[in-house]
XYZ file of C-alpha atoms in Angstrom:
593
model
C 28.902 14.580 -100.818
C 32.177 16.519 -100.483
C 33.130 17.781 -97.016
C 36.272 19.676 -96.053
C 37.982 17.442 -93.496
C 41.311 17.230 -91.732
C 42.978 13.848 -92.195
C 42.204 12.785 -88.632
C 38.592 13.880 -89.068
C 38.429 11.839 -92.276
C 39.623 8.770 -90.361
C 36.921 9.329 -87.745
C 34.308 9.744 -90.490
C 35.443 6.535 -92.148
C 35.128 4.681 -88.843
C 31.618 6.039 -88.275
C 30.512 4.963 -91.748
C 32.117 1.550 -91.248
C 29.967 0.916 -88.175
C 32.520 1.302 -85.386
C 30.869 0.577 -82.037
C 33.698 1.203 -79.548
C 36.518 3.729 -80.014
C 39.353 4.313 -77.538
C 42.505 6.393 -77.487
C 45.183 8.098 -75.425
C 45.997 11.649 -76.605
C 49.184 12.235 -78.543
C 50.086 14.442 -81.491
C 49.494 13.874 -84.404
C 46.624 11.447 -83.620
C 44.502 13.309 -81.049
C 41.843 14.770 -83.362
C 40.610 11.306 -84.346
C 39.105 10.735 -80.916
C 38.093 14.379 -80.499
C 35.972 14.047 -83.653
C 34.514 10.700 -82.624
C 33.591 12.090 -79.213
C 31.729 14.913 -80.941
C 29.803 12.846 -83.487
C 30.020 9.309 -82.086
C 27.505 9.307 -79.213
C 24.636 10.363 -81.478
C 25.521 7.484 -83.798
C 25.660 5.003 -80.911
C 29.431 4.808 -80.568
C 31.068 4.395 -77.164
C 34.158 6.618 -76.939
C 36.743 7.182 -74.242
C 40.151 8.571 -73.497
C 41.706 5.537 -71.843
C 44.331 5.698 -69.120
C 47.010 4.585 -71.616
C 47.335 2.999 -75.046
C 47.606 -0.589 -73.811
C 44.310 -0.274 -71.975
C 42.785 1.403 -75.036
C 43.733 -1.561 -77.242
C 42.503 -4.094 -74.671
C 39.107 -2.382 -74.430
C 38.785 -2.296 -78.219
C 39.824 -5.957 -78.397
C 37.175 -6.919 -75.838
C 34.500 -5.281 -77.963
C 35.853 -7.071 -81.030
C 35.704 -10.428 -79.207
C 31.945 -9.841 -78.909
C 31.707 -9.186 -82.644
C 31.540 -5.379 -82.536
C 33.692 -3.214 -84.758
C 36.213 -1.307 -82.670
C 39.095 1.090 -83.096
C 42.016 2.262 -80.943
C 44.013 5.309 -82.016
C 47.350 6.619 -80.793
C 50.606 8.221 -81.884
C 53.544 6.073 -82.892
C 55.123 6.037 -79.438
C 51.818 5.051 -77.875
C 52.156 1.837 -79.827
C 55.220 1.070 -77.690
C 52.954 1.103 -74.638
C 50.345 -1.069 -76.348
C 52.758 -3.525 -77.936
C 52.306 -6.304 -75.364
C 48.592 -6.505 -76.079
C 48.972 -6.036 -79.841
C 51.536 -8.807 -80.289
C 49.375 -11.359 -78.486
C 46.279 -10.121 -80.283
C 47.942 -10.941 -83.628
C 48.115 -14.582 -82.519
C 44.667 -14.739 -80.940
C 42.946 -12.863 -83.747
C 39.733 -10.866 -83.641
C 36.053 -11.320 -84.468
C 34.566 -7.880 -85.104
C 36.735 -5.643 -87.245
C 39.525 -4.148 -85.108
C 41.463 -1.201 -86.518
C 44.521 0.332 -84.889
C 45.238 3.836 -86.132
C 48.842 4.711 -85.362
C 49.937 8.170 -86.518
C 53.642 8.486 -87.277
C 55.580 11.711 -86.882
C 58.427 12.014 -89.419
C 60.496 15.009 -88.593
C 59.704 14.602 -85.742
C 57.492 17.587 -84.912
C 56.334 16.618 -81.427
C 57.850 13.271 -80.511
C 60.940 11.786 -78.921
C 61.412 9.319 -81.797
C 60.820 8.995 -85.542
C 59.947 5.307 -85.416
C 58.182 3.772 -88.403
C 54.998 1.864 -87.611
C 55.258 -0.037 -90.892
C 58.276 -1.822 -89.425
C 56.248 -2.711 -86.364
C 53.483 -4.066 -88.604
C 56.006 -6.348 -90.288
C 57.367 -7.398 -86.875
C 53.870 -8.154 -85.565
C 52.779 -9.655 -88.918
C 49.810 -7.328 -89.179
C 48.577 -5.703 -92.414
C 49.216 -1.958 -92.640
C 47.611 0.705 -94.822
C 49.541 3.891 -95.594
C 47.274 6.755 -96.743
C 48.706 9.507 -98.920
C 45.969 12.112 -98.307
C 42.801 12.657 -96.197
C 40.544 11.178 -98.917
C 42.545 7.992 -98.869
C 42.706 7.988 -95.062
C 38.892 7.972 -95.069
C 38.667 5.196 -97.663
C 41.383 3.079 -96.053
C 39.762 3.294 -92.638
C 36.483 1.945 -94.020
C 38.324 -0.788 -95.899
C 40.413 -1.705 -92.847
C 37.355 -2.853 -90.872
C 36.282 -5.185 -93.680
C 39.822 -6.484 -94.150
C 40.135 -7.133 -90.417
C 37.040 -9.323 -90.464
C 38.175 -11.071 -93.659
C 41.532 -11.972 -92.144
C 40.427 -12.141 -88.482
C 43.400 -9.912 -87.724
C 43.810 -6.389 -86.361
C 44.633 -4.020 -89.223
C 46.846 -0.959 -88.804
C 46.150 2.360 -90.537
C 49.267 4.506 -90.412
C 48.813 8.168 -91.344
C 51.782 10.495 -90.973
C 51.635 14.054 -89.655
C 51.111 15.565 -93.134
C 48.109 13.327 -93.724
C 46.681 13.632 -90.209
C 46.772 17.422 -90.200
C 46.226 18.244 -93.889
C 42.747 19.345 -95.005
C 41.007 18.211 -98.185
C 37.518 18.010 -99.637
C 36.613 14.387 -98.954
C 33.811 12.547 -100.743
C 31.909 10.907 -97.904
C 28.848 8.694 -97.625
C 26.046 8.325 -95.118
C 26.515 7.208 -91.533
C 24.403 4.060 -91.154
C 22.872 2.797 -87.878
C 25.157 0.612 -85.774
C 24.661 -3.067 -86.581
C 23.657 -5.357 -83.683
C 26.502 -6.939 -81.707
C 26.493 -10.753 -82.036
C 27.838 -11.194 -78.518
C 30.789 -13.020 -76.990
C 30.856 -16.768 -77.519
C 32.917 -18.761 -75.069
C 35.627 -20.682 -76.878
C 39.101 -21.956 -75.897
C 40.494 -19.917 -78.812
C 40.296 -16.774 -76.666
C 42.644 -18.170 -73.982
C 46.223 -17.808 -75.170
C 48.235 -20.816 -74.059
C 51.618 -21.944 -75.411
C 50.100 -24.851 -77.348
C 47.556 -22.506 -78.912
C 50.259 -19.957 -79.723
C 52.274 -22.600 -81.546
C 49.295 -23.439 -83.747
C 48.304 -19.835 -84.224
C 51.784 -18.841 -85.352
C 51.373 -21.147 -88.347
C 47.964 -19.606 -88.994
C 49.367 -16.091 -88.619
C 52.089 -16.760 -91.174
C 49.472 -18.088 -93.565
C 47.422 -14.928 -93.140
C 50.320 -12.923 -94.547
C 49.754 -14.458 -97.969
C 46.001 -13.912 -97.717
C 46.628 -10.274 -96.881
C 49.077 -9.952 -99.764
C 46.460 -11.291 -102.167
C 43.790 -8.975 -100.741
C 46.093 -5.983 -101.166
C 46.902 -6.914 -104.774
C 43.228 -6.461 -105.615
C 42.768 -3.029 -104.055
C 42.866 0.318 -105.823
C 45.260 1.691 -103.188
C 48.134 0.436 -105.352
C 48.131 1.857 -108.863
C 50.622 2.481 -111.669
C 50.999 5.219 -114.272
C 53.264 4.053 -117.102
C 55.415 6.546 -119.004
C 58.460 4.501 -119.989
C 61.205 2.223 -118.616
C 62.338 4.550 -115.824
C 60.072 4.758 -112.808
C 59.427 5.697 -109.218
C 57.726 3.640 -106.496
C 56.287 5.830 -103.738
C 54.192 5.358 -100.608
C 52.269 7.632 -98.242
C 52.445 11.405 -98.809
C 55.680 10.873 -100.765
C 53.479 9.866 -103.703
C 52.239 13.449 -104.047
C 55.737 14.852 -103.468
C 56.862 12.718 -106.431
C 54.046 13.930 -108.696
C 54.758 17.577 -107.844
C 58.516 17.133 -108.195
C 58.102 15.590 -111.657
C 55.853 18.483 -112.668
C 58.394 21.050 -111.474
C 61.238 19.231 -113.219
C 59.237 18.885 -116.431
C 59.676 15.109 -116.439
C 57.426 12.182 -117.182
C 58.373 8.944 -115.403
C 56.384 5.838 -114.651
C 55.022 5.898 -111.091
C 53.743 3.050 -108.933
C 51.868 4.164 -105.842
C 51.948 1.745 -102.905
C 49.199 2.242 -100.331
C 49.641 -1.167 -98.677
C 53.318 -1.386 -97.696
C 53.079 -4.598 -95.660
C 52.684 -7.274 -96.802
C 53.776 -5.903 -100.163
C 51.384 -6.957 -102.960
C 53.692 -8.892 -105.256
C 51.808 -9.094 -108.547
C 51.380 -5.354 -109.253
C 54.954 -4.709 -108.137
C 56.371 -7.527 -110.270
C 54.375 -6.305 -113.252
C 55.804 -2.811 -112.762
C 59.387 -4.036 -112.304
C 59.256 -6.141 -115.469
C 58.539 -2.990 -117.458
C 61.346 -0.931 -115.851
C 65.082 -0.604 -116.425
C 65.679 1.425 -113.258
C 63.507 2.639 -110.414
C 63.746 4.968 -107.441
C 61.842 4.042 -104.258
C 60.596 7.127 -102.392
C 59.220 6.605 -98.871
C 59.706 8.499 -95.623
C 61.539 6.938 -92.688
C 62.659 3.317 -93.058
C 63.121 1.403 -96.371
C 60.129 -0.856 -95.750
C 58.898 -0.888 -99.361
C 62.408 -0.706 -100.807
C 63.680 -3.795 -98.982
C 60.660 -5.816 -100.071
C 61.080 -4.636 -103.674
C 64.768 -5.620 -103.662
C 63.867 -9.041 -102.255
C 61.107 -9.490 -104.823
C 63.359 -8.541 -107.736
C 66.090 -10.890 -106.516
C 63.726 -13.848 -106.032
C 62.231 -13.441 -109.503
C 65.511 -12.641 -111.303
C 64.219 -9.287 -112.471
C 66.944 -7.178 -114.028
C 66.195 -3.687 -112.793
C 68.336 -1.109 -111.006
C 66.793 -0.152 -107.661
C 67.738 3.087 -105.924
C 66.497 4.751 -102.773
C 67.824 4.684 -99.254
C 70.276 1.808 -99.558
C 72.458 3.753 -102.003
C 72.041 7.065 -100.185
C 69.820 8.912 -102.655
C 67.266 9.452 -99.911
C 67.719 9.692 -96.129
C 66.166 7.437 -93.474
C 65.621 10.393 -91.173
C 63.406 13.448 -91.287
C 60.278 14.457 -93.131
C 60.288 14.692 -96.923
C 58.979 17.552 -99.037
C 58.812 18.343 -102.749
C 62.263 19.948 -102.784
C 63.973 16.928 -101.191
C 62.242 14.524 -103.536
C 62.987 16.676 -106.601
C 66.657 16.736 -105.652
C 66.679 12.950 -105.228
C 65.026 12.447 -108.624
C 67.544 14.788 -110.230
C 70.423 12.774 -108.714
C 68.729 9.520 -109.738
C 68.626 10.715 -113.357
C 72.056 12.380 -113.201
C 70.501 15.730 -113.980
C 72.091 19.004 -112.995
C 71.646 19.354 -109.242
C 70.376 22.895 -109.578
C 67.530 21.804 -111.846
C 65.383 20.852 -108.902
C 66.502 23.652 -106.621
C 65.759 26.283 -109.261
C 62.074 25.398 -109.369
C 61.216 27.521 -106.336
C 63.226 30.040 -104.301
C 64.249 28.799 -100.859
C 61.813 29.794 -98.093
C 62.843 32.578 -95.714
C 64.280 31.475 -92.362
C 61.712 30.945 -89.656
C 61.693 33.415 -86.751
C 63.447 32.179 -83.622
C 60.847 31.186 -81.043
C 62.371 29.712 -77.899
C 59.941 27.295 -76.227
C 58.308 28.790 -73.131
C 55.446 28.046 -70.790
C 52.279 30.041 -71.473
C 51.746 33.198 -69.486
C 50.134 32.189 -66.202
C 51.195 28.524 -66.426
C 51.314 27.014 -62.919
C 54.287 24.827 -63.850
C 56.460 27.946 -63.878
C 55.792 28.430 -60.176
C 56.326 24.724 -59.443
C 59.767 24.592 -61.009
C 60.819 27.949 -59.599
C 59.784 27.025 -56.055
C 61.567 23.669 -56.114
C 64.720 25.226 -57.489
C 64.672 27.777 -54.713
C 63.957 25.176 -52.023
C 66.762 22.911 -53.259
C 69.259 25.722 -53.850
C 71.767 24.521 -51.234
C 71.277 20.803 -51.872
C 72.797 18.290 -54.275
C 69.682 17.634 -56.394
C 68.886 16.023 -59.732
C 65.550 16.932 -61.313
C 64.158 14.153 -63.525
C 61.358 15.102 -65.895
C 58.623 13.527 -67.947
C 56.507 13.908 -71.075
C 54.056 16.799 -71.345
C 54.067 20.566 -71.735
C 56.002 20.714 -68.456
C 58.992 19.284 -70.341
C 59.563 22.972 -71.114
C 60.876 23.207 -67.546
C 64.201 22.152 -69.063
C 64.403 25.413 -71.047
C 66.027 28.582 -69.680
C 65.605 30.484 -67.521
C 64.038 27.821 -65.281
C 66.378 24.956 -66.340
C 64.804 22.689 -63.725
C 64.808 19.399 -65.616
C 67.945 17.313 -66.015
C 66.486 14.234 -67.759
C 63.489 13.347 -69.918
C 63.091 9.957 -71.587
C 59.530 8.716 -71.985
C 56.116 8.567 -70.279
C 56.598 7.784 -66.583
C 60.386 7.532 -66.763
C 61.000 10.450 -64.389
C 60.259 8.144 -61.437
C 62.203 5.169 -62.770
C 65.291 7.153 -63.767
C 65.344 8.826 -60.362
C 65.349 5.434 -58.634
C 68.282 4.284 -60.742
C 70.204 7.451 -59.955
C 69.423 7.004 -56.264
C 71.109 3.587 -56.299
C 74.426 4.943 -57.505
C 74.338 8.435 -55.982
C 72.953 7.851 -52.496
C 73.915 11.339 -51.300
C 71.959 13.109 -54.033
C 68.342 14.139 -53.559
C 66.110 13.097 -56.450
C 63.064 15.074 -57.551
C 60.827 13.538 -60.242
C 58.333 15.831 -61.989
C 55.313 14.218 -63.648
C 51.989 15.587 -64.940
C 48.579 14.474 -63.726
C 47.596 12.628 -66.918
C 51.038 11.040 -67.202
C 50.838 10.011 -63.538
C 47.839 7.830 -64.345
C 49.308 6.679 -67.688
C 52.676 5.415 -66.489
C 53.520 6.857 -63.069
C 51.831 4.362 -60.778
C 54.044 1.268 -61.267
C 57.338 3.135 -60.614
C 55.763 4.888 -57.612
C 54.765 1.546 -56.114
C 58.290 0.321 -56.784
C 59.796 3.328 -54.999
C 57.599 2.697 -51.966
C 58.362 -1.016 -51.939
C 62.092 -0.421 -52.273
C 61.954 2.553 -49.894
C 63.781 4.932 -52.215
C 64.433 8.429 -50.940
C 62.670 10.214 -53.782
C 60.400 13.247 -54.056
C 57.713 12.938 -56.702
C 56.089 16.193 -57.810
C 52.740 15.720 -59.529
C 52.078 18.812 -61.649
C 48.299 18.737 -61.582
C 46.850 21.368 -63.929
C 43.571 19.451 -64.107
C 43.820 18.524 -67.789
C 46.021 16.936 -70.433
C 47.299 20.268 -71.665
C 49.973 19.235 -74.164
C 47.656 17.543 -76.627
C 44.483 19.627 -76.399
C 42.979 19.371 -72.900
C 41.664 15.848 -73.026
C 40.150 14.143 -70.008
C 42.017 11.751 -67.710
C 41.017 9.599 -64.706
C 41.670 12.442 -62.255
C 38.811 14.493 -63.687
C 35.123 13.969 -63.129
C 33.658 14.319 -66.579
C 30.200 13.765 -68.012
C 28.455 10.427 -68.050
C 28.722 9.501 -64.396
C 32.481 9.047 -64.457
C 34.321 9.117 -61.144
C 37.341 11.303 -60.477
C 40.243 9.304 -59.049
C 41.928 11.392 -56.347
C 45.695 11.454 -56.844
C 46.377 12.108 -53.155
C 44.351 9.130 -51.986
C 45.956 6.901 -54.626
C 49.402 7.982 -53.478
C 48.534 7.329 -49.840
C 47.103 3.936 -50.746
C 50.415 3.120 -52.423
C 52.074 3.595 -49.036
C 53.601 7.051 -49.356
C 53.741 8.583 -45.864
C 54.608 12.166 -46.797
C 51.930 13.558 -49.114
C 51.577 17.331 -49.444
C 49.254 19.386 -51.620
C 49.955 23.026 -52.462
C 49.083 25.721 -54.984
C 52.151 26.505 -57.120
C 50.934 30.076 -57.545
C 51.662 30.539 -53.833
C 55.450 30.481 -53.949
C 56.034 30.592 -50.171
C 53.664 27.696 -49.529
C 55.125 25.690 -52.412
C 58.694 26.261 -51.264
C 57.699 25.167 -47.754
C 56.114 22.009 -49.205
C 59.245 21.339 -51.228
C 61.544 21.735 -48.215
C 59.398 19.396 -46.138
C 59.287 16.766 -48.896
C 63.026 16.978 -49.526
C 63.651 16.381 -45.809
C 61.602 13.176 -45.754
C 63.562 9.942 -45.380
C 61.383 7.756 -47.626
C 59.536 8.534 -50.818
C 57.475 11.700 -50.650
C 54.886 13.161 -52.995
C 53.986 16.809 -53.523
C 50.839 17.490 -55.519
C 50.977 20.993 -56.980
C 47.475 21.772 -58.170
C 46.347 24.793 -60.151
C 44.237 24.831 -63.334
C 45.797 25.377 -66.756
C 45.363 29.058 -67.743
C 43.992 27.955 -71.120
C 41.060 26.360 -69.290
C 40.421 28.951 -66.552
C 40.245 32.439 -67.993
C 41.535 35.179 -65.666
C 39.601 38.187 -64.413
C 42.678 40.210 -63.466
C 46.093 41.049 -64.848
C 49.252 42.663 -63.565
C 51.054 45.842 -64.477
C 54.425 47.354 -63.672
C 54.583 50.577 -61.695
C 57.289 52.473 -63.611
C 58.014 54.635 -60.580
C 58.999 51.584 -58.502
C 60.663 49.439 -61.208
C 64.465 49.592 -61.031
C 64.926 47.595 -64.268
C 66.716 44.758 -62.474
C 64.772 42.339 -64.691
C 64.609 39.689 -61.979
C 61.084 38.852 -63.138
C 62.221 38.186 -66.714
C 65.466 36.453 -65.883
C 64.012 34.133 -63.221
C 60.597 33.258 -64.651
C 60.754 33.725 -68.422
C 57.061 34.597 -68.654
C 56.148 35.744 -72.204
C 53.899 38.454 -70.718
C 56.982 40.237 -69.335
C 58.582 42.431 -71.994
C 61.816 44.422 -71.587
C 61.739 48.071 -72.698
C 64.252 50.881 -72.821
C 63.022 52.106 -69.464
C 62.311 48.914 -67.541
C 59.766 46.136 -67.927
C 56.190 46.184 -69.133
C 53.480 43.510 -69.055
C 51.576 42.737 -72.252
C 48.009 41.598 -72.843
C 48.803 37.880 -72.493
C 49.096 38.344 -68.717
C 46.666 36.207 -66.720
C 47.238 37.990 -63.416
C 48.800 34.928 -61.772
C 51.026 37.212 -59.701
C 54.161 35.042 -59.702
C 56.260 37.928 -60.947
C 54.895 40.167 -58.190
C 56.006 37.606 -55.591
C 59.654 37.753 -56.668
C 59.932 41.454 -57.559
C 62.490 42.922 -55.114
C 60.902 46.402 -55.188
C 57.215 45.432 -55.191
C 56.863 47.214 -58.532
C 54.315 44.749 -59.932
C 50.702 45.143 -58.898
C 47.423 43.467 -59.722
C 44.746 45.391 -61.651
C 41.231 44.530 -62.792
């Protein structure tokens, strides 16, 4: 049966057909739709699903289910793997019982990430097998295979789609979703308690599993060759299809070896391909994971073949590939005229300039504006965090001076406080991020008595990635909402203030009080995301009162405010939040039904 599926939906479908029993995740583009799909279809099939508080917890929950013999999966974006790495590294040594699949979606480009890191390198570092799908159909098939492979090797197996696979749509041939198999149950055994003596033995076992995995990969259909002569291309992931299209556009026929299992590299099919080639080009996005293994393999087996790719500069280690980039690289590889590839298609028109802005009616706009106003006469550094509120760094608000990673706003502020004791530090963090990574640095600030103001931007959702749940929300299924204010008080913070950022006077008063506190203070600015709470009113500009000073536009940057030849107008995206009315010097903005 063929079904049109997005790559992430195909991964979820593959997991359902494979008998996954427990699925966990923390939202992050480009991986989020995997869990969204499982939450929609999983409960009916008997699958437990949850958005965990962070990726490390997600992996630990999945591992616990695997220890009992159930098939389990944890999904995340590539940077979420950084959070989970402590658990994953130890899990490689301990091993698993039920099939455990880690889906880690990479983001070449990057489109929505702070880094372009390559999960295949992490797989090699952790000594875990990794599957690299080239399209949604293969993502579906690899996910099903990964559960079986995990149980064959007793190792977690990584499936690594990239953005183009995760978000591409394709008609996928799917099967039936069978009933969940019974869970054998946890059996007490010293093997589950990681001790140094056990780790020493397991490291030998883990190294041995690399060769078992290599042999398993050599027998799969995910690696396949098309022979057209002694000049060839080795490609992995979506680059395989870029290569096929580039060859078609260039009117060339070269031998092509597709690698779907980049680590450990299956040696026999690669050696067989190399023996038939005089020169090859390795095409893979990001790091030269396949290329370095191919070079090593050719050297160890004295294979006389020229190998090109990233090491000789024909392809970059940064950025996302496309057909044009690959066609140009192939043309250079073959010493063809450089314009042969470029002439295939005209260059695309330039994209329209779209400066990043908060949505109309976003409460974060009021939060940043109020704190800037309250701290206007002070020496203040605003440290920021990961989420849609990172847009607070953009003009006209420009209320974020740093942004590093999840939870780092609190840690960076404490470091700055140590070397700039006269500077007031304000750390902005979202509600979901607060639970993900904000608690440990908050406890540290209390313990070390750092003069720091933490601003929790609570819009009652995880807005950046699609409005997923987090521990602060009471969702279905008897879950309990964890109150941020009570958590903060329990951590020992003495000054805890809650305000509505749409009330600028009240928020500025809260900010001034928090900034005057001697120890760490926390301000919780709570107002729902406008994408979740639809408005019943909107605002309009009274042209008789507007003096065209444009204070509203220049101070807030709301996309609903539009300059005209005769002043300012408000378009249909307005949510009636009224922030602009609060700062208009002539009271020209009024609320209407």
